[in-house]
Amino acid sequence: MITRTVPSAVGLSVPALPGRAVTRLAVRQLRRSGLIVLVLVAALPALVASTYTSVMADPAAAGSIAALAANPAIRTLFGEPIALDQAGGFTVWRVGTFLAVLLAVWAILATTRITRGEEDAGRWDVLLAGRVPLREAVARHLGAVMVVPVAAGVAVTVVLLLAGTDSAGAAVHGAAVHGAGVGVLGLFFVAVAGLAAQVFPTRTAATGTAVAVLGAALLTRMVGDGLTGLGWLRWLSPFGLLALSEPYARNQVMPLLILLAAAVLLAGAAVAAAGRRDVRGGLIAVAAGRRPRLMLLSGVGAFAVRRMLRPLTGWAVGVGAYYLLIGFTTVSVTEFLSDNPALAEEAARAGFAALGAVEGFAATLFALLALPVGGFTAVRVSAFVAAENSRILTLLTAQPVTRSRLLAAEIAAAAAGAIALVCVAGFAVWAGIAATGGDLSLLAALGGAWNTLPVVLLSLGAATLAAGWAPRAAAFAGSLPAAGGFLLLVIADSVGAPGWVRGLSPFAHLAPVPLTAVDWTSTLIMITLGVALCVAGVIGYRRRDLQS
């Protein structure tokens, strides 16, 4: 008898190495955001290093800034100054922590999005039905994310070397130490987010836990830098270990090896945990039953508020803690500068303008409030789009509720949450200043915080516009007015760009409240533009199909 094997499917082929296909999928999901982060991480050190000659070349100026940075309050906010007499040390002090936080935030969001987020949405069901087990899929996705921090570390090293921040013939280059530290810190937070994605059964819980770890680590470093007696706390924080490497000074490698070992252990724990849980589950099981919670289920608007309350609480705790710390340090910084007018002038040249008065110091740091609050609005609109993609809103959209009303409720809830956050920040600054004997009224503090709301509204409008016309870009578009505008202002000031370039940033049109009065013309223009963007987004949402 003659037998014949018939192909199971004509024209179809099964890849010999399916794991590589999973890796390519992960890389495809990361390539755009990862490239943006790489450009930012490489560009900022180059820009700051290029300003060193004009800001710090004068030995008197260098000594003045070093004396300012030695103040405990300044060390708490900006880190311990190391090697300010070198372009590399100055660059690390000015933007090192900012770059580390930026990379850490990206690592957390990207990791939870392509692992737990894809699994929650059901897109891993087909993926895991093949020959790739859950443990290997998680390992390959984590490996793909880790490529970006490694590339970022290399980019920082190369940029600083090309900028001439290291002396020729140095045994250990400060650029290499700082670049390695930035990269290893990114790896650490990829591992933290990866482990959280295996422990918790939802993307929201995993992201929130990882961000909480980041906040606690940053706060630990700030306390260790500000209080000499608690300097040992820096060994317990990844940001503290990064500072302890002391680039361009002692160039210590041991703190980075400790951080790398922690990252390897956490990544290994994440992969091991993936093999011990069910698909769409976590090591922490969800309760099988609970009493019904019917609060805020009376309508579309109430439901939008209900979905926002839990994340709003976490954001409020983080924003409130940071600005309370700012309030506690305000009196110390302003008294120090008022006793040293020459230092105040040099600090203004280095980018710390109007720090000699309580109102000026508060106004300078209130301007930064638009970044987290604008990010909050972008995240809320992005969460709305994600709920639509995962079909969570399917039954709601099937009800007699118009698309306009549905999105408008989300916009109103996000706006209310943003107002609550800026009020928390204003009250925290006032409480900190009042507790240390400073003179700043509650109304003045709240006014300084409220002054940032037009930029926040631009972020909300940009995210809403994207939700209506390009849903996949909602988070990125929402971050452009706040984060993008702030970076544009920093870059324009660093390179001496024309005034019209600087004017493209909304931050260039914010008056330093409470030091001066509100610029109502610019405020009304930004509010009008933000409302127009929201309206355009609602129109687009009405016209497009639902995502799935």
PDB file of C-alpha atoms in Angstrom, residues 197-428:
ATOM      1  CA  ALA A 197       3.456  42.528  35.560  1.00  0.00           C
ATOM      2  CA  GLN A 198       3.760  38.910  36.714  1.00  0.00           C
ATOM      3  CA  VAL A 199       2.697  39.521  40.297  1.00  0.00           C
ATOM      4  CA  PHE A 200      -0.410  41.606  39.599  1.00  0.00           C
ATOM      5  CA  PRO A 201      -3.214  40.492  37.264  1.00  0.00           C
ATOM      6  CA  THR A 202      -3.899  43.908  35.695  1.00  0.00           C
ATOM      7  CA  ARG A 203      -1.791  46.463  33.852  1.00  0.00           C
ATOM      8  CA  THR A 204      -3.016  49.301  36.072  1.00  0.00           C
ATOM      9  CA  ALA A 205      -1.867  47.602  39.270  1.00  0.00           C
ATOM     10  CA  ALA A 206       1.482  46.594  37.748  1.00  0.00           C
ATOM     11  CA  THR A 207       2.208  50.087  36.430  1.00  0.00           C
ATOM     12  CA  GLY A 208       1.112  51.739  39.661  1.00  0.00           C
ATOM     13  CA  THR A 209       3.356  49.490  41.741  1.00  0.00           C
ATOM     14  CA  ALA A 210       6.382  50.081  39.537  1.00  0.00           C
ATOM     15  CA  VAL A 211       5.828  53.850  39.548  1.00  0.00           C
ATOM     16  CA  ALA A 212       5.500  53.724  43.343  1.00  0.00           C
ATOM     17  CA  VAL A 213       8.880  51.988  43.509  1.00  0.00           C
ATOM     18  CA  LEU A 214      10.335  54.736  41.314  1.00  0.00           C
ATOM     19  CA  GLY A 215       8.883  57.461  43.537  1.00  0.00           C
ATOM     20  CA  ALA A 216      10.120  55.811  46.723  1.00  0.00           C
ATOM     21  CA  ALA A 217      13.592  55.352  45.214  1.00  0.00           C
ATOM     22  CA  LEU A 218      13.766  59.001  44.164  1.00  0.00           C
ATOM     23  CA  LEU A 219      12.551  60.209  47.561  1.00  0.00           C
ATOM     24  CA  THR A 220      15.117  58.006  49.318  1.00  0.00           C
ATOM     25  CA  ARG A 221      17.883  59.524  47.215  1.00  0.00           C
ATOM     26  CA  MET A 222      16.663  63.049  47.975  1.00  0.00           C
ATOM     27  CA  VAL A 223      16.631  62.402  51.716  1.00  0.00           C
ATOM     28  CA  GLY A 224      20.084  60.804  51.577  1.00  0.00           C
ATOM     29  CA  ASP A 225      21.515  63.756  49.643  1.00  0.00           C
ATOM     30  CA  GLY A 226      19.872  66.400  51.817  1.00  0.00           C
ATOM     31  CA  LEU A 227      20.671  64.964  55.267  1.00  0.00           C
ATOM     32  CA  THR A 228      24.303  64.081  55.825  1.00  0.00           C
ATOM     33  CA  GLY A 229      23.493  61.757  58.713  1.00  0.00           C
ATOM     34  CA  LEU A 230      21.238  59.683  56.458  1.00  0.00           C
ATOM     35  CA  GLY A 231      23.630  59.515  53.527  1.00  0.00           C
ATOM     36  CA  TRP A 232      23.681  55.710  53.814  1.00  0.00           C
ATOM     37  CA  LEU A 233      20.131  55.676  52.415  1.00  0.00           C
ATOM     38  CA  ARG A 234      21.577  56.274  48.961  1.00  0.00           C
ATOM     39  CA  TRP A 235      22.849  52.696  48.933  1.00  0.00           C
ATOM     40  CA  LEU A 236      19.207  51.549  49.109  1.00  0.00           C
ATOM     41  CA  SER A 237      18.069  53.549  46.066  1.00  0.00           C
ATOM     42  CA  PRO A 238      18.942  52.989  42.390  1.00  0.00           C
ATOM     43  CA  PHE A 239      19.181  56.766  41.976  1.00  0.00           C
ATOM     44  CA  GLY A 240      21.430  56.902  45.030  1.00  0.00           C
ATOM     45  CA  LEU A 241      23.697  54.218  43.581  1.00  0.00           C
ATOM     46  CA  LEU A 242      23.867  56.202  40.359  1.00  0.00           C
ATOM     47  CA  ALA A 243      24.986  59.257  42.340  1.00  0.00           C
ATOM     48  CA  LEU A 244      27.506  57.234  44.348  1.00  0.00           C
ATOM     49  CA  SER A 245      29.322  56.273  41.145  1.00  0.00           C
ATOM     50  CA  GLU A 246      30.521  59.942  41.077  1.00  0.00           C
ATOM     51  CA  PRO A 247      31.248  60.349  37.352  1.00  0.00           C
ATOM     52  CA  TYR A 248      34.153  62.650  36.504  1.00  0.00           C
ATOM     53  CA  ALA A 249      35.333  62.539  40.128  1.00  0.00           C
ATOM     54  CA  ARG A 250      36.057  59.132  41.684  1.00  0.00           C
ATOM     55  CA  ASN A 251      34.393  57.110  38.865  1.00  0.00           C
ATOM     56  CA  GLN A 252      33.269  54.335  41.185  1.00  0.00           C
ATOM     57  CA  VAL A 253      32.127  51.150  39.440  1.00  0.00           C
ATOM     58  CA  MET A 254      31.030  49.156  42.505  1.00  0.00           C
ATOM     59  CA  PRO A 255      27.659  50.964  43.002  1.00  0.00           C
ATOM     60  CA  LEU A 256      26.806  50.247  39.361  1.00  0.00           C
ATOM     61  CA  LEU A 257      27.698  46.571  39.759  1.00  0.00           C
ATOM     62  CA  ILE A 258      25.360  46.380  42.762  1.00  0.00           C
ATOM     63  CA  LEU A 259      22.576  47.982  40.722  1.00  0.00           C
ATOM     64  CA  LEU A 260      23.240  45.622  37.808  1.00  0.00           C
ATOM     65  CA  ALA A 261      23.087  42.607  40.132  1.00  0.00           C
ATOM     66  CA  ALA A 262      19.741  43.818  41.498  1.00  0.00           C
ATOM     67  CA  ALA A 263      18.418  44.228  37.946  1.00  0.00           C
ATOM     68  CA  VAL A 264      19.521  40.707  36.989  1.00  0.00           C
ATOM     69  CA  LEU A 265      17.905  39.214  40.095  1.00  0.00           C
ATOM     70  CA  LEU A 266      14.618  41.018  39.504  1.00  0.00           C
ATOM     71  CA  ALA A 267      14.557  40.083  35.812  1.00  0.00           C
ATOM     72  CA  GLY A 268      15.218  36.449  36.718  1.00  0.00           C
ATOM     73  CA  ALA A 269      12.439  36.575  39.293  1.00  0.00           C
ATOM     74  CA  ALA A 270      10.067  37.998  36.666  1.00  0.00           C
ATOM     75  CA  VAL A 271      10.790  35.203  34.201  1.00  0.00           C
ATOM     76  CA  ALA A 272      10.488  32.576  36.942  1.00  0.00           C
ATOM     77  CA  ALA A 273       7.190  34.059  38.136  1.00  0.00           C
ATOM     78  CA  ALA A 274       5.809  33.923  34.588  1.00  0.00           C
ATOM     79  CA  GLY A 275       6.151  30.147  34.663  1.00  0.00           C
ATOM     80  CA  ARG A 276       4.180  29.855  37.881  1.00  0.00           C
ATOM     81  CA  ARG A 277       0.989  31.671  36.940  1.00  0.00           C
ATOM     82  CA  ASP A 278      -1.937  31.248  34.566  1.00  0.00           C
ATOM     83  CA  VAL A 279      -2.476  33.291  31.434  1.00  0.00           C
ATOM     84  CA  ARG A 280      -4.302  36.565  32.280  1.00  0.00           C
ATOM     85  CA  GLY A 281      -3.601  35.833  35.936  1.00  0.00           C
ATOM     86  CA  GLY A 282      -1.000  36.914  38.464  1.00  0.00           C
ATOM     87  CA  LEU A 283       0.751  35.544  41.513  1.00  0.00           C
ATOM     88  CA  ILE A 284      -1.681  37.654  43.534  1.00  0.00           C
ATOM     89  CA  ALA A 285      -5.099  36.204  42.828  1.00  0.00           C
ATOM     90  CA  VAL A 286      -8.151  38.374  42.358  1.00  0.00           C
ATOM     91  CA  ALA A 287     -10.870  37.785  44.941  1.00  0.00           C
ATOM     92  CA  ALA A 288     -13.537  35.416  43.593  1.00  0.00           C
ATOM     93  CA  GLY A 289     -16.340  37.501  45.056  1.00  0.00           C
ATOM     94  CA  ARG A 290     -16.962  40.698  46.945  1.00  0.00           C
ATOM     95  CA  ARG A 291     -19.819  42.877  48.020  1.00  0.00           C
ATOM     96  CA  PRO A 292     -21.183  45.053  45.191  1.00  0.00           C
ATOM     97  CA  ARG A 293     -19.871  48.602  45.052  1.00  0.00           C
ATOM     98  CA  LEU A 294     -22.532  50.725  43.414  1.00  0.00           C
ATOM     99  CA  MET A 295     -21.145  54.164  44.151  1.00  0.00           C
ATOM    100  CA  LEU A 296     -20.753  56.465  41.106  1.00  0.00           C
ATOM    101  CA  LEU A 297     -22.624  54.155  38.744  1.00  0.00           C
ATOM    102  CA  SER A 298     -25.591  56.480  38.229  1.00  0.00           C
ATOM    103  CA  GLY A 299     -24.468  57.842  34.853  1.00  0.00           C
ATOM    104  CA  VAL A 300     -21.738  58.222  32.280  1.00  0.00           C
ATOM    105  CA  GLY A 301     -20.129  61.166  34.063  1.00  0.00           C
ATOM    106  CA  ALA A 302     -20.176  59.456  37.449  1.00  0.00           C
ATOM    107  CA  PHE A 303     -18.670  56.317  35.899  1.00  0.00           C
ATOM    108  CA  ALA A 304     -15.822  58.360  34.382  1.00  0.00           C
ATOM    109  CA  VAL A 305     -15.107  59.816  37.832  1.00  0.00           C
ATOM    110  CA  ARG A 306     -15.210  56.328  39.383  1.00  0.00           C
ATOM    111  CA  ARG A 307     -12.608  55.053  36.904  1.00  0.00           C
ATOM    112  CA  MET A 308     -10.360  58.030  37.669  1.00  0.00           C
ATOM    113  CA  LEU A 309     -10.439  58.063  41.488  1.00  0.00           C
ATOM    114  CA  ARG A 310      -7.945  55.297  42.203  1.00  0.00           C
ATOM    115  CA  PRO A 311      -5.196  56.518  39.827  1.00  0.00           C
ATOM    116  CA  LEU A 312      -5.886  60.102  40.913  1.00  0.00           C
ATOM    117  CA  THR A 313      -5.133  59.123  44.500  1.00  0.00           C
ATOM    118  CA  GLY A 314      -1.729  57.759  43.530  1.00  0.00           C
ATOM    119  CA  TRP A 315      -0.863  60.815  41.455  1.00  0.00           C
ATOM    120  CA  ALA A 316      -1.993  63.125  44.272  1.00  0.00           C
ATOM    121  CA  VAL A 317       0.227  61.345  46.805  1.00  0.00           C
ATOM    122  CA  GLY A 318       3.280  61.631  44.542  1.00  0.00           C
ATOM    123  CA  VAL A 319       2.700  65.250  43.526  1.00  0.00           C
ATOM    124  CA  GLY A 320       1.813  66.268  47.078  1.00  0.00           C
ATOM    125  CA  ALA A 321       4.910  64.621  48.575  1.00  0.00           C
ATOM    126  CA  TYR A 322       7.250  66.288  46.070  1.00  0.00           C
ATOM    127  CA  TYR A 323       5.804  69.769  46.481  1.00  0.00           C
ATOM    128  CA  LEU A 324       5.651  69.420  50.253  1.00  0.00           C
ATOM    129  CA  LEU A 325       9.385  68.757  50.129  1.00  0.00           C
ATOM    130  CA  ILE A 326       9.785  71.857  47.956  1.00  0.00           C
ATOM    131  CA  GLY A 327       7.879  73.849  50.565  1.00  0.00           C
ATOM    132  CA  PHE A 328      10.146  72.583  53.336  1.00  0.00           C
ATOM    133  CA  THR A 329      13.289  73.628  51.408  1.00  0.00           C
ATOM    134  CA  THR A 330      12.063  77.004  50.128  1.00  0.00           C
ATOM    135  CA  VAL A 331      12.995  79.080  53.187  1.00  0.00           C
ATOM    136  CA  SER A 332      16.475  77.545  53.401  1.00  0.00           C
ATOM    137  CA  VAL A 333      17.253  78.268  49.740  1.00  0.00           C
ATOM    138  CA  THR A 334      15.900  81.819  49.710  1.00  0.00           C
ATOM    139  CA  GLU A 335      17.652  82.789  52.964  1.00  0.00           C
ATOM    140  CA  PHE A 336      20.921  81.429  51.637  1.00  0.00           C
ATOM    141  CA  LEU A 337      20.593  83.429  48.434  1.00  0.00           C
ATOM    142  CA  SER A 338      19.453  86.611  50.126  1.00  0.00           C
ATOM    143  CA  ASP A 339      22.653  86.508  52.190  1.00  0.00           C
ATOM    144  CA  ASN A 340      24.726  85.920  49.041  1.00  0.00           C
ATOM    145  CA  PRO A 341      23.506  88.214  46.231  1.00  0.00           C
ATOM    146  CA  ALA A 342      26.475  87.304  44.054  1.00  0.00           C
ATOM    147  CA  LEU A 343      25.430  83.663  44.222  1.00  0.00           C
ATOM    148  CA  ALA A 344      21.884  84.596  43.269  1.00  0.00           C
ATOM    149  CA  GLU A 345      23.193  86.320  40.143  1.00  0.00           C
ATOM    150  CA  GLU A 346      25.354  83.361  39.170  1.00  0.00           C
ATOM    151  CA  ALA A 347      22.478  80.959  39.881  1.00  0.00           C
ATOM    152  CA  ALA A 348      20.314  82.961  37.483  1.00  0.00           C
ATOM    153  CA  ARG A 349      22.965  82.537  34.770  1.00  0.00           C
ATOM    154  CA  ALA A 350      22.978  78.795  35.400  1.00  0.00           C
ATOM    155  CA  GLY A 351      19.224  78.585  34.873  1.00  0.00           C
ATOM    156  CA  PHE A 352      17.897  79.178  38.408  1.00  0.00           C
ATOM    157  CA  ALA A 353      16.289  82.590  37.971  1.00  0.00           C
ATOM    158  CA  ALA A 354      14.518  84.638  40.688  1.00  0.00           C
ATOM    159  CA  LEU A 355      15.435  82.253  43.496  1.00  0.00           C
ATOM    160  CA  GLY A 356      16.193  84.985  46.025  1.00  0.00           C
ATOM    161  CA  ALA A 357      12.554  85.407  47.111  1.00  0.00           C
ATOM    162  CA  VAL A 358      10.030  82.895  48.397  1.00  0.00           C
ATOM    163  CA  GLU A 359       7.616  83.873  45.626  1.00  0.00           C
ATOM    164  CA  GLY A 360      10.321  83.551  42.955  1.00  0.00           C
ATOM    165  CA  PHE A 361      11.503  80.140  44.135  1.00  0.00           C
ATOM    166  CA  ALA A 362       7.912  78.878  44.319  1.00  0.00           C
ATOM    167  CA  ALA A 363       7.096  80.298  40.867  1.00  0.00           C
ATOM    168  CA  THR A 364      10.151  78.634  39.312  1.00  0.00           C
ATOM    169  CA  LEU A 365       9.196  75.192  40.595  1.00  0.00           C
ATOM    170  CA  PHE A 366       5.455  75.644  40.081  1.00  0.00           C
ATOM    171  CA  ALA A 367       6.167  75.900  36.345  1.00  0.00           C
ATOM    172  CA  LEU A 368       7.336  72.274  36.476  1.00  0.00           C
ATOM    173  CA  LEU A 369       3.922  71.253  37.831  1.00  0.00           C
ATOM    174  CA  ALA A 370       2.492  71.277  34.296  1.00  0.00           C
ATOM    175  CA  LEU A 371       4.646  68.225  33.436  1.00  0.00           C
ATOM    176  CA  PRO A 372       3.121  65.669  35.842  1.00  0.00           C
ATOM    177  CA  VAL A 373      -0.389  67.115  35.674  1.00  0.00           C
ATOM    178  CA  GLY A 374      -0.297  67.321  31.874  1.00  0.00           C
ATOM    179  CA  GLY A 375       0.971  63.752  31.886  1.00  0.00           C
ATOM    180  CA  PHE A 376      -1.976  62.760  34.089  1.00  0.00           C
ATOM    181  CA  THR A 377      -4.499  64.091  31.563  1.00  0.00           C
ATOM    182  CA  ALA A 378      -2.696  62.330  28.692  1.00  0.00           C
ATOM    183  CA  VAL A 379      -2.702  59.057  30.635  1.00  0.00           C
ATOM    184  CA  ARG A 380      -6.431  59.353  31.400  1.00  0.00           C
ATOM    185  CA  VAL A 381      -7.362  59.897  27.740  1.00  0.00           C
ATOM    186  CA  SER A 382      -4.997  57.076  26.760  1.00  0.00           C
ATOM    187  CA  ALA A 383      -6.706  54.829  29.322  1.00  0.00           C
ATOM    188  CA  PHE A 384     -10.055  55.656  27.714  1.00  0.00           C
ATOM    189  CA  VAL A 385      -8.684  54.595  24.310  1.00  0.00           C
ATOM    190  CA  ALA A 386      -7.218  51.438  25.849  1.00  0.00           C
ATOM    191  CA  ALA A 387     -10.596  50.582  27.401  1.00  0.00           C
ATOM    192  CA  GLU A 388     -12.148  50.972  23.961  1.00  0.00           C
ATOM    193  CA  ASN A 389      -9.503  48.738  22.345  1.00  0.00           C
ATOM    194  CA  SER A 390      -9.974  46.002  24.961  1.00  0.00           C
ATOM    195  CA  ARG A 391     -13.766  46.125  24.445  1.00  0.00           C
ATOM    196  CA  ILE A 392     -14.443  47.206  28.015  1.00  0.00           C
ATOM    197  CA  LEU A 393     -16.621  50.035  26.700  1.00  0.00           C
ATOM    198  CA  THR A 394     -18.527  47.870  24.195  1.00  0.00           C
ATOM    199  CA  LEU A 395     -21.652  47.438  26.314  1.00  0.00           C
ATOM    200  CA  LEU A 396     -21.570  51.098  27.327  1.00  0.00           C
ATOM    201  CA  THR A 397     -21.432  52.292  23.720  1.00  0.00           C
ATOM    202  CA  ALA A 398     -24.359  49.992  22.905  1.00  0.00           C
ATOM    203  CA  GLN A 399     -26.551  51.969  25.304  1.00  0.00           C
ATOM    204  CA  PRO A 400     -28.529  55.076  24.314  1.00  0.00           C
ATOM    205  CA  VAL A 401     -25.456  57.263  24.976  1.00  0.00           C
ATOM    206  CA  THR A 402     -23.978  59.459  22.270  1.00  0.00           C
ATOM    207  CA  ARG A 403     -20.288  59.315  21.458  1.00  0.00           C
ATOM    208  CA  SER A 404     -19.983  62.999  22.255  1.00  0.00           C
ATOM    209  CA  ARG A 405     -21.371  62.542  25.727  1.00  0.00           C
ATOM    210  CA  LEU A 406     -19.124  59.568  26.403  1.00  0.00           C
ATOM    211  CA  LEU A 407     -15.893  61.379  25.488  1.00  0.00           C
ATOM    212  CA  ALA A 408     -17.048  64.661  27.041  1.00  0.00           C
ATOM    213  CA  ALA A 409     -17.550  62.884  30.365  1.00  0.00           C
ATOM    214  CA  GLU A 410     -13.991  61.560  30.181  1.00  0.00           C
ATOM    215  CA  ILE A 411     -12.646  65.027  29.355  1.00  0.00           C
ATOM    216  CA  ALA A 412     -14.551  66.584  32.259  1.00  0.00           C
ATOM    217  CA  ALA A 413     -13.328  63.924  34.696  1.00  0.00           C
ATOM    218  CA  ALA A 414      -9.705  64.352  33.568  1.00  0.00           C
ATOM    219  CA  ALA A 415      -9.989  68.139  33.863  1.00  0.00           C
ATOM    220  CA  ALA A 416     -11.439  67.854  37.359  1.00  0.00           C
ATOM    221  CA  GLY A 417      -8.629  65.509  38.352  1.00  0.00           C
ATOM    222  CA  ALA A 418      -6.049  67.954  36.985  1.00  0.00           C
ATOM    223  CA  ILE A 419      -7.556  70.798  39.006  1.00  0.00           C
ATOM    224  CA  ALA A 420      -7.445  68.614  42.112  1.00  0.00           C
ATOM    225  CA  LEU A 421      -3.757  67.816  41.521  1.00  0.00           C
ATOM    226  CA  VAL A 422      -2.691  71.441  41.127  1.00  0.00           C
ATOM    227  CA  CYS A 423      -4.638  72.328  44.280  1.00  0.00           C
ATOM    228  CA  VAL A 424      -2.840  69.552  46.157  1.00  0.00           C
ATOM    229  CA  ALA A 425       0.517  70.924  44.957  1.00  0.00           C
ATOM    230  CA  GLY A 426      -0.350  74.500  45.930  1.00  0.00           C
ATOM    231  CA  PHE A 427      -1.558  73.475  49.373  1.00  0.00           C
ATOM    232  CA  ALA A 428       1.527  71.279  49.913  1.00  0.00           C
TER     233      ALA A 428
END
